[in-house]
């Protein structure tokens, strides 16, 4: 099962991606997470990517595309994958489509979470990352996934980890606006990539405005 999930930063794409991953048991591949792991591991790739990420710009395709294509060749991807955060522009979409054609692989689902820019921005600023597990959703502005409290301190609502971090690029409004400019760009940005796939496969659209559970239910119903 090969799946792409799209949605503006802050639309709950990571949270819903985890739900889809659970349903199909395929690896949830997030390019943003791969970059952040490289940054915290101090790798060359991480050093190159960091300056772009901090500014809210895309890491150049010359770095991102080979990294992603290599990831898709790893053993755990044999039975499929869920891609989140890639493709982020039209050029990446074209490369991915070509690579799939060459490998005679098909796209089973393309999911698009639809959310307006202002709501997405607020959600980004409320997002907190659990240091123990990136897939534990916490957001101080979303009731359904508000962090828990222990001894007056915010802790991860899933595992109780005390280290809840806000990403630097999530607190920088200029960087958020840049990321959204890229997403909503219908000429060469992420919306252009989505429209590219709309010409080739059926795209499942899900309204990202309701609560987390309702969005998951709608999504799972459409995937069934
Ligand atoms: P995310 O965690 O998806 O918000 O990604 C964080 C940052 O990583 C983005 O703002 C980009 O700088 C970089 N990034 C993630 N995915 C890609 C991609 N497909 N192409 C280029 N840069 C990316």
PDB file of C-alpha atoms and ligand atoms in Angstrom:
ATOM      1  CA  UNK A   1       0.000   0.000   0.000  1.00  0.00           C
ATOM      2  CA  UNK A   2       1.611   3.269  -1.164  1.00  0.00           C
ATOM      3  CA  UNK A   3       0.053   6.426   0.209  1.00  0.00           C
ATOM      4  CA  UNK A   4       0.779  10.155   0.060  1.00  0.00           C
ATOM      5  CA  UNK A   5      -0.644  12.522   2.637  1.00  0.00           C
ATOM      6  CA  UNK A   6      -0.838  16.258   1.994  1.00  0.00           C
ATOM      7  CA  UNK A   7      -1.973  19.127   4.185  1.00  0.00           C
ATOM      8  CA  UNK A   8      -0.596  22.533   5.170  1.00  0.00           C
ATOM      9  CA  UNK A   9       1.770  22.673   8.149  1.00  0.00           C
ATOM     10  CA  UNK A  10      -0.516  22.639  11.169  1.00  0.00           C
ATOM     11  CA  UNK A  11      -3.380  20.716   9.528  1.00  0.00           C
ATOM     12  CA  UNK A  12      -2.849  17.613  11.663  1.00  0.00           C
ATOM     13  CA  UNK A  13      -1.139  15.733   8.860  1.00  0.00           C
ATOM     14  CA  UNK A  14       1.321  14.043  11.226  1.00  0.00           C
ATOM     15  CA  UNK A  15      -1.450  13.025  13.640  1.00  0.00           C
ATOM     16  CA  UNK A  16      -3.695  11.653  10.880  1.00  0.00           C
ATOM     17  CA  UNK A  17      -0.685  10.073   9.223  1.00  0.00           C
ATOM     18  CA  UNK A  18      -0.111   8.043  12.388  1.00  0.00           C
ATOM     19  CA  UNK A  19      -3.737   6.810  12.163  1.00  0.00           C
ATOM     20  CA  UNK A  20      -3.282   5.764   8.529  1.00  0.00           C
ATOM     21  CA  UNK A  21       0.009   4.081   9.393  1.00  0.00           C
ATOM     22  CA  UNK A  22      -1.724   2.038  12.076  1.00  0.00           C
ATOM     23  CA  UNK A  23      -4.458   0.950   9.659  1.00  0.00           C
ATOM     24  CA  UNK A  24      -2.096  -0.315   6.965  1.00  0.00           C
ATOM     25  CA  UNK A  25       1.037  -1.138   8.974  1.00  0.00           C
ATOM     26  CA  UNK A  26       3.346   0.674   6.553  1.00  0.00           C
ATOM     27  CA  UNK A  27       6.216   2.937   7.653  1.00  0.00           C
ATOM     28  CA  UNK A  28       5.294   6.583   8.141  1.00  0.00           C
ATOM     29  CA  UNK A  29       8.054   8.438   6.329  1.00  0.00           C
ATOM     30  CA  UNK A  30       8.240  12.130   7.200  1.00  0.00           C
ATOM     31  CA  UNK A  31      10.949  14.081   5.415  1.00  0.00           C
ATOM     32  CA  UNK A  32      10.863  16.749   8.143  1.00  0.00           C
ATOM     33  CA  UNK A  33      11.572  14.082  10.786  1.00  0.00           C
ATOM     34  CA  UNK A  34      14.433  12.616   8.742  1.00  0.00           C
ATOM     35  CA  UNK A  35      15.971  16.093   8.537  1.00  0.00           C
ATOM     36  CA  UNK A  36      15.500  16.777  12.256  1.00  0.00           C
ATOM     37  CA  UNK A  37      17.071  13.408  13.157  1.00  0.00           C
ATOM     38  CA  UNK A  38      20.048  14.288  10.969  1.00  0.00           C
ATOM     39  CA  UNK A  39      20.326  17.696  12.620  1.00  0.00           C
ATOM     40  CA  UNK A  40      20.275  16.258  16.141  1.00  0.00           C
ATOM     41  CA  UNK A  41      22.730  13.541  15.053  1.00  0.00           C
ATOM     42  CA  UNK A  42      25.100  16.220  13.735  1.00  0.00           C
ATOM     43  CA  UNK A  43      25.392  14.620  10.258  1.00  0.00           C
ATOM     44  CA  UNK A  44      26.620  16.451   7.146  1.00  0.00           C
ATOM     45  CA  UNK A  45      23.116  16.227   5.688  1.00  0.00           C
ATOM     46  CA  UNK A  46      21.696  17.739   8.869  1.00  0.00           C
ATOM     47  CA  UNK A  47      24.178  20.616   8.775  1.00  0.00           C
ATOM     48  CA  UNK A  48      23.285  21.390   5.161  1.00  0.00           C
ATOM     49  CA  UNK A  49      19.522  21.179   5.790  1.00  0.00           C
ATOM     50  CA  UNK A  50      19.425  23.224   9.014  1.00  0.00           C
ATOM     51  CA  UNK A  51      19.908  26.698   7.522  1.00  0.00           C
ATOM     52  CA  UNK A  52      17.006  26.180   5.114  1.00  0.00           C
ATOM     53  CA  UNK A  53      14.731  24.657   7.751  1.00  0.00           C
ATOM     54  CA  UNK A  54      15.386  27.475  10.230  1.00  0.00           C
ATOM     55  CA  UNK A  55      14.360  30.012   7.592  1.00  0.00           C
ATOM     56  CA  UNK A  56      11.194  28.110   6.670  1.00  0.00           C
ATOM     57  CA  UNK A  57      12.537  27.403   3.186  1.00  0.00           C
ATOM     58  CA  UNK A  58      12.590  24.111   1.341  1.00  0.00           C
ATOM     59  CA  UNK A  59      15.791  22.121   1.550  1.00  0.00           C
ATOM     60  CA  UNK A  60      17.041  22.006  -2.082  1.00  0.00           C
ATOM     61  CA  UNK A  61      15.731  19.146  -4.218  1.00  0.00           C
ATOM     62  CA  UNK A  62      19.333  18.072  -4.892  1.00  0.00           C
ATOM     63  CA  UNK A  63      19.547  17.059  -1.208  1.00  0.00           C
ATOM     64  CA  UNK A  64      15.940  16.024  -0.517  1.00  0.00           C
ATOM     65  CA  UNK A  65      15.131  13.893  -3.558  1.00  0.00           C
ATOM     66  CA  UNK A  66      18.071  11.408  -3.353  1.00  0.00           C
ATOM     67  CA  UNK A  67      17.563  11.143   0.416  1.00  0.00           C
ATOM     68  CA  UNK A  68      13.895  10.246  -0.051  1.00  0.00           C
ATOM     69  CA  UNK A  69      14.403   7.841  -2.954  1.00  0.00           C
ATOM     70  CA  UNK A  70      17.083   6.017  -0.924  1.00  0.00           C
ATOM     71  CA  UNK A  71      14.695   5.799   2.042  1.00  0.00           C
ATOM     72  CA  UNK A  72      12.015   4.181  -0.150  1.00  0.00           C
ATOM     73  CA  UNK A  73      14.488   1.447  -1.078  1.00  0.00           C
ATOM     74  CA  UNK A  74      15.009   0.369   2.544  1.00  0.00           C
ATOM     75  CA  UNK A  75      13.733  -3.036   3.649  1.00  0.00           C
ATOM     76  CA  UNK A  76      10.776  -1.829   5.693  1.00  0.00           C
ATOM     77  CA  UNK A  77       9.268  -0.228   2.558  1.00  0.00           C
ATOM     78  CA  UNK A  78       8.867  -3.544   0.740  1.00  0.00           C
ATOM     79  CA  UNK A  79       5.132  -3.671   1.436  1.00  0.00           C
ATOM     80  CA  UNK A  80       4.541   0.023   0.950  1.00  0.00           C
ATOM     81  CA  UNK A  81       4.871   3.365   2.674  1.00  0.00           C
ATOM     82  CA  UNK A  82       3.056   6.447   3.792  1.00  0.00           C
ATOM     83  CA  UNK A  83       4.831   9.604   2.656  1.00  0.00           C
ATOM     84  CA  UNK A  84       4.287  12.763   4.655  1.00  0.00           C
ATOM     85  CA  UNK A  85       6.031  16.018   3.715  1.00  0.00           C
ATOM     86  CA  UNK A  86       7.108  14.771   0.299  1.00  0.00           C
ATOM     87  CA  UNK A  87       6.511  15.833  -2.436  1.00  0.00           C
ATOM     88  CA  UNK A  88       6.507  19.459  -1.381  1.00  0.00           C
ATOM     89  CA  UNK A  89       6.658  21.002  -4.843  1.00  0.00           C
ATOM     90  CA  UNK A  90       5.816  20.187  -8.448  1.00  0.00           C
ATOM     91  CA  UNK A  91       9.367  19.112  -9.332  1.00  0.00           C
ATOM     92  CA  UNK A  92       9.430  16.570  -6.476  1.00  0.00           C
ATOM     93  CA  UNK A  93       6.004  15.259  -7.556  1.00  0.00           C
ATOM     94  CA  UNK A  94       7.256  14.686 -11.084  1.00  0.00           C
ATOM     95  CA  UNK A  95      10.395  12.893  -9.860  1.00  0.00           C
ATOM     96  CA  UNK A  96       8.366  10.669  -7.551  1.00  0.00           C
ATOM     97  CA  UNK A  97       5.855   9.778 -10.272  1.00  0.00           C
ATOM     98  CA  UNK A  98       8.675   8.900 -12.660  1.00  0.00           C
ATOM     99  CA  UNK A  99      10.421   6.768 -10.012  1.00  0.00           C
ATOM    100  CA  UNK A 100       7.172   4.907  -9.309  1.00  0.00           C
ATOM    101  CA  UNK A 101       6.606   4.271 -13.006  1.00  0.00           C
ATOM    102  CA  UNK A 102      10.144   2.941 -13.377  1.00  0.00           C
ATOM    103  CA  UNK A 103       9.619   0.555 -10.453  1.00  0.00           C
ATOM    104  CA  UNK A 104       6.141  -0.355 -11.767  1.00  0.00           C
ATOM    105  CA  UNK A 105       4.644   0.760  -8.477  1.00  0.00           C
ATOM    106  CA  UNK A 106       1.296   2.458  -8.126  1.00  0.00           C
ATOM    107  CA  UNK A 107      -0.103   5.049  -5.779  1.00  0.00           C
ATOM    108  CA  UNK A 108      -2.989   3.524  -3.848  1.00  0.00           C
ATOM    109  CA  UNK A 109      -4.176   6.668  -2.098  1.00  0.00           C
ATOM    110  CA  UNK A 110      -3.443  10.368  -2.171  1.00  0.00           C
ATOM    111  CA  UNK A 111      -4.929  12.140   0.843  1.00  0.00           C
ATOM    112  CA  UNK A 112      -5.381  15.899   1.108  1.00  0.00           C
ATOM    113  CA  UNK A 113      -6.277  17.490   4.451  1.00  0.00           C
ATOM    114  CA  UNK A 114      -7.886  20.837   3.751  1.00  0.00           C
ATOM    115  CA  UNK A 115      -7.459  23.653   6.257  1.00  0.00           C
ATOM    116  CA  UNK A 116      -7.436  27.447   6.044  1.00  0.00           C
ATOM    117  CA  UNK A 117      -4.203  29.288   6.609  1.00  0.00           C
ATOM    118  CA  UNK A 118      -5.082  31.141   9.836  1.00  0.00           C
ATOM    119  CA  UNK A 119      -6.259  28.031  11.679  1.00  0.00           C
ATOM    120  CA  UNK A 120      -3.203  26.119  10.485  1.00  0.00           C
ATOM    121  CA  UNK A 121      -0.899  28.855  11.763  1.00  0.00           C
ATOM    122  CA  UNK A 122      -2.448  28.855  15.239  1.00  0.00           C
ATOM    123  CA  UNK A 123      -2.168  25.084  15.422  1.00  0.00           C
ATOM    124  CA  UNK A 124       1.494  25.185  14.415  1.00  0.00           C
ATOM    125  CA  UNK A 125       2.314  27.595  17.214  1.00  0.00           C
ATOM    126  CA  UNK A 126       0.595  25.330  19.744  1.00  0.00           C
ATOM    127  CA  UNK A 127       2.382  22.176  18.655  1.00  0.00           C
ATOM    128  CA  UNK A 128       4.713  20.483  21.159  1.00  0.00           C
ATOM    129  CA  UNK A 129       7.051  17.608  20.390  1.00  0.00           C
ATOM    130  CA  UNK A 130       7.449  14.717  22.805  1.00  0.00           C
ATOM    131  CA  UNK A 131      11.185  14.070  23.187  1.00  0.00           C
ATOM    132  CA  UNK A 132      10.511  10.338  23.684  1.00  0.00           C
ATOM    133  CA  UNK A 133       8.400   9.816  20.538  1.00  0.00           C
ATOM    134  CA  UNK A 134       7.686  12.192  17.659  1.00  0.00           C
ATOM    135  CA  UNK A 135       4.447  10.369  16.932  1.00  0.00           C
ATOM    136  CA  UNK A 136       2.876  11.385  20.262  1.00  0.00           C
ATOM    137  CA  UNK A 137       0.669  14.331  19.311  1.00  0.00           C
ATOM    138  CA  UNK A 138       0.510  17.249  21.763  1.00  0.00           C
ATOM    139  CA  UNK A 139      -0.914  20.710  21.078  1.00  0.00           C
ATOM    140  CA  UNK A 140      -1.673  23.385  23.656  1.00  0.00           C
ATOM    141  CA  UNK A 141      -4.443  24.852  21.424  1.00  0.00           C
ATOM    142  CA  UNK A 142      -6.275  21.624  20.557  1.00  0.00           C
ATOM    143  CA  UNK A 143      -8.390  20.186  23.363  1.00  0.00           C
ATOM    144  CA  UNK A 144      -8.305  16.594  22.087  1.00  0.00           C
ATOM    145  CA  UNK A 145      -4.516  16.448  22.205  1.00  0.00           C
ATOM    146  CA  UNK A 146      -3.692  18.925  24.975  1.00  0.00           C
ATOM    147  CA  UNK A 147      -0.605  17.866  26.954  1.00  0.00           C
ATOM    148  CA  UNK A 148      -1.319  16.319  30.365  1.00  0.00           C
ATOM    149  CA  UNK A 149      -0.287  18.031  33.582  1.00  0.00           C
ATOM    150  CA  UNK A 150       1.826  16.565  36.367  1.00  0.00           C
ATOM    151  CA  UNK A 151       2.905  18.527  39.438  1.00  0.00           C
ATOM    152  CA  UNK A 152       2.026  21.748  37.631  1.00  0.00           C
ATOM    153  CA  UNK A 153       4.188  20.809  34.666  1.00  0.00           C
ATOM    154  CA  UNK A 154       3.120  20.015  31.102  1.00  0.00           C
ATOM    155  CA  UNK A 155       3.926  16.425  30.137  1.00  0.00           C
ATOM    156  CA  UNK A 156       3.283  14.288  27.054  1.00  0.00           C
ATOM    157  CA  UNK A 157      -0.346  13.177  27.050  1.00  0.00           C
ATOM    158  CA  UNK A 158       0.608   9.746  25.624  1.00  0.00           C
ATOM    159  CA  UNK A 159       3.670   8.638  27.592  1.00  0.00           C
ATOM    160  CA  UNK A 160       4.073  11.261  30.342  1.00  0.00           C
ATOM    161  CA  UNK A 161       7.509  12.299  29.088  1.00  0.00           C
ATOM    162  CA  UNK A 162       8.472  15.579  30.771  1.00  0.00           C
ATOM    163  CA  UNK A 163      10.342  16.923  27.802  1.00  0.00           C
ATOM    164  CA  UNK A 164       7.851  18.674  25.548  1.00  0.00           C
ATOM    165  CA  UNK A 165       9.568  20.903  23.054  1.00  0.00           C
ATOM    166  CA  UNK A 166       8.376  23.596  20.687  1.00  0.00           C
ATOM    167  CA  UNK A 167      10.191  23.530  17.348  1.00  0.00           C
ATOM    168  CA  UNK A 168      12.033  26.810  16.680  1.00  0.00           C
ATOM    169  CA  UNK A 169      10.548  27.033  13.171  1.00  0.00           C
ATOM    170  CA  UNK A 170       7.061  26.606  14.695  1.00  0.00           C
ATOM    171  CA  UNK A 171       7.430  29.736  16.818  1.00  0.00           C
ATOM    172  CA  UNK A 172       8.756  31.986  14.075  1.00  0.00           C
ATOM    173  CA  UNK A 173       5.833  33.673  12.276  1.00  0.00           C
ATOM    174  CA  UNK A 174       7.958  34.725   9.308  1.00  0.00           C
ATOM    175  CA  UNK A 175       9.117  31.120   8.837  1.00  0.00           C
ATOM    176  CA  UNK A 176       5.525  29.825   9.201  1.00  0.00           C
ATOM    177  CA  UNK A 177       4.284  32.270   6.556  1.00  0.00           C
ATOM    178  CA  UNK A 178       7.056  31.184   4.205  1.00  0.00           C
ATOM    179  CA  UNK A 179       6.140  27.514   4.692  1.00  0.00           C
ATOM    180  CA  UNK A 180       2.489  28.318   3.992  1.00  0.00           C
ATOM    181  CA  UNK A 181       3.394  30.382   0.918  1.00  0.00           C
ATOM    182  CA  UNK A 182       5.111  27.280  -0.429  1.00  0.00           C
ATOM    183  CA  UNK A 183       2.172  25.040   0.461  1.00  0.00           C
ATOM    184  CA  UNK A 184      -0.587  27.179  -1.049  1.00  0.00           C
ATOM    185  CA  UNK A 185       1.397  27.984  -4.205  1.00  0.00           C
ATOM    186  CA  UNK A 186      -0.550  26.511  -7.131  1.00  0.00           C
ATOM    187  CA  UNK A 187       2.150  27.269  -9.714  1.00  0.00           C
ATOM    188  CA  UNK A 188       5.182  25.326  -8.477  1.00  0.00           C
ATOM    189  CA  UNK A 189       4.513  24.651  -4.780  1.00  0.00           C
ATOM    190  CA  UNK A 190       2.709  21.907  -2.873  1.00  0.00           C
ATOM    191  CA  UNK A 191      -0.753  22.733  -4.259  1.00  0.00           C
ATOM    192  CA  UNK A 192       0.754  22.389  -7.728  1.00  0.00           C
ATOM    193  CA  UNK A 193       1.990  18.919  -6.696  1.00  0.00           C
ATOM    194  CA  UNK A 194      -1.494  17.980  -5.422  1.00  0.00           C
ATOM    195  CA  UNK A 195      -3.105  19.192  -8.659  1.00  0.00           C
ATOM    196  CA  UNK A 196      -0.541  17.164 -10.595  1.00  0.00           C
ATOM    197  CA  UNK A 197      -1.708  14.000  -8.816  1.00  0.00           C
ATOM    198  CA  UNK A 198      -5.369  14.978  -9.243  1.00  0.00           C
ATOM    199  CA  UNK A 199      -4.875  14.515 -12.973  1.00  0.00           C
ATOM    200  CA  UNK A 200      -3.543  11.004 -12.422  1.00  0.00           C
ATOM    201  CA  UNK A 201      -5.269   9.412  -9.419  1.00  0.00           C
ATOM    202  CA  UNK A 202      -8.272  10.013  -7.218  1.00  0.00           C
ATOM    203  CA  UNK A 203      -7.357  12.359  -4.362  1.00  0.00           C
ATOM    204  CA  UNK A 204      -9.242  11.804  -1.099  1.00  0.00           C
ATOM    205  CA  UNK A 205     -10.114  15.188   0.403  1.00  0.00           C
ATOM    206  CA  UNK A 206     -10.721  15.519   4.133  1.00  0.00           C
ATOM    207  CA  UNK A 207     -11.823  18.626   6.020  1.00  0.00           C
ATOM    208  CA  UNK A 208      -9.157  19.329   8.674  1.00  0.00           C
ATOM    209  CA  UNK A 209     -11.253  21.785  10.677  1.00  0.00           C
ATOM    210  CA  UNK A 210     -13.166  19.447  13.038  1.00  0.00           C
ATOM    211  CA  UNK A 211     -11.538  17.820  16.082  1.00  0.00           C
ATOM    212  CA  UNK A 212      -8.808  15.214  15.695  1.00  0.00           C
ATOM    213  CA  UNK A 213     -11.132  12.243  16.255  1.00  0.00           C
ATOM    214  CA  UNK A 214     -13.755  13.453  13.772  1.00  0.00           C
ATOM    215  CA  UNK A 215     -11.121  14.042  11.108  1.00  0.00           C
ATOM    216  CA  UNK A 216      -9.730  10.508  11.687  1.00  0.00           C
ATOM    217  CA  UNK A 217     -13.210   8.988  11.466  1.00  0.00           C
ATOM    218  CA  UNK A 218     -13.962  10.828   8.214  1.00  0.00           C
ATOM    219  CA  UNK A 219     -10.634   9.824   6.801  1.00  0.00           C
ATOM    220  CA  UNK A 220     -10.902   6.144   7.768  1.00  0.00           C
ATOM    221  CA  UNK A 221     -14.403   6.021   6.291  1.00  0.00           C
ATOM    222  CA  UNK A 222     -13.129   7.355   2.988  1.00  0.00           C
ATOM    223  CA  UNK A 223     -10.217   4.904   2.977  1.00  0.00           C
ATOM    224  CA  UNK A 224     -12.420   1.891   3.684  1.00  0.00           C
TER     225      UNK A 224
HETATM  226  P1  LIG B   1       7.943  19.528   8.381  1.00  0.00           P
HETATM  227  O1  LIG B   1       8.343  18.743   9.576  1.00  0.00           O
HETATM  228  O2  LIG B   1       7.211  18.698   7.352  1.00  0.00           O
HETATM  229  O3  LIG B   1       7.225  20.794   8.729  1.00  0.00           O
HETATM  230  O4  LIG B   1       9.307  19.963   7.649  1.00  0.00           O
HETATM  231  C1  LIG B   1      10.206  20.831   8.296  1.00  0.00           C
HETATM  232  C2  LIG B   1      11.129  21.464   7.284  1.00  0.00           C
HETATM  233  O5  LIG B   1      11.915  20.450   6.635  1.00  0.00           O
HETATM  234  C3  LIG B   1      10.444  22.200   6.139  1.00  0.00           C
HETATM  235  O6  LIG B   1      10.056  23.526   6.490  1.00  0.00           O
HETATM  236  C4  LIG B   1      11.543  22.182   5.077  1.00  0.00           C
HETATM  237  O7  LIG B   1      12.554  23.135   5.371  1.00  0.00           O
HETATM  238  C5  LIG B   1      12.159  20.808   5.280  1.00  0.00           C
HETATM  239  N1  LIG B   1      11.475  19.808   4.417  1.00  0.00           N
HETATM  240  C6  LIG B   1      10.648  18.800   4.796  1.00  0.00           C
HETATM  241  N2  LIG B   1      10.225  18.098   3.740  1.00  0.00           N
HETATM  242  C7  LIG B   1      10.801  18.667   2.653  1.00  0.00           C
HETATM  243  C8  LIG B   1      10.743  18.406   1.255  1.00  0.00           C
HETATM  244  N3  LIG B   1       9.996  17.417   0.746  1.00  0.00           N
HETATM  245  N4  LIG B   1      11.475  19.208   0.433  1.00  0.00           N
HETATM  246  C9  LIG B   1      12.248  20.196   0.911  1.00  0.00           C
HETATM  247  N5  LIG B   1      12.325  20.512   2.218  1.00  0.00           N
HETATM  248  C10 LIG B   1      11.603  19.759   3.086  1.00  0.00           C
END
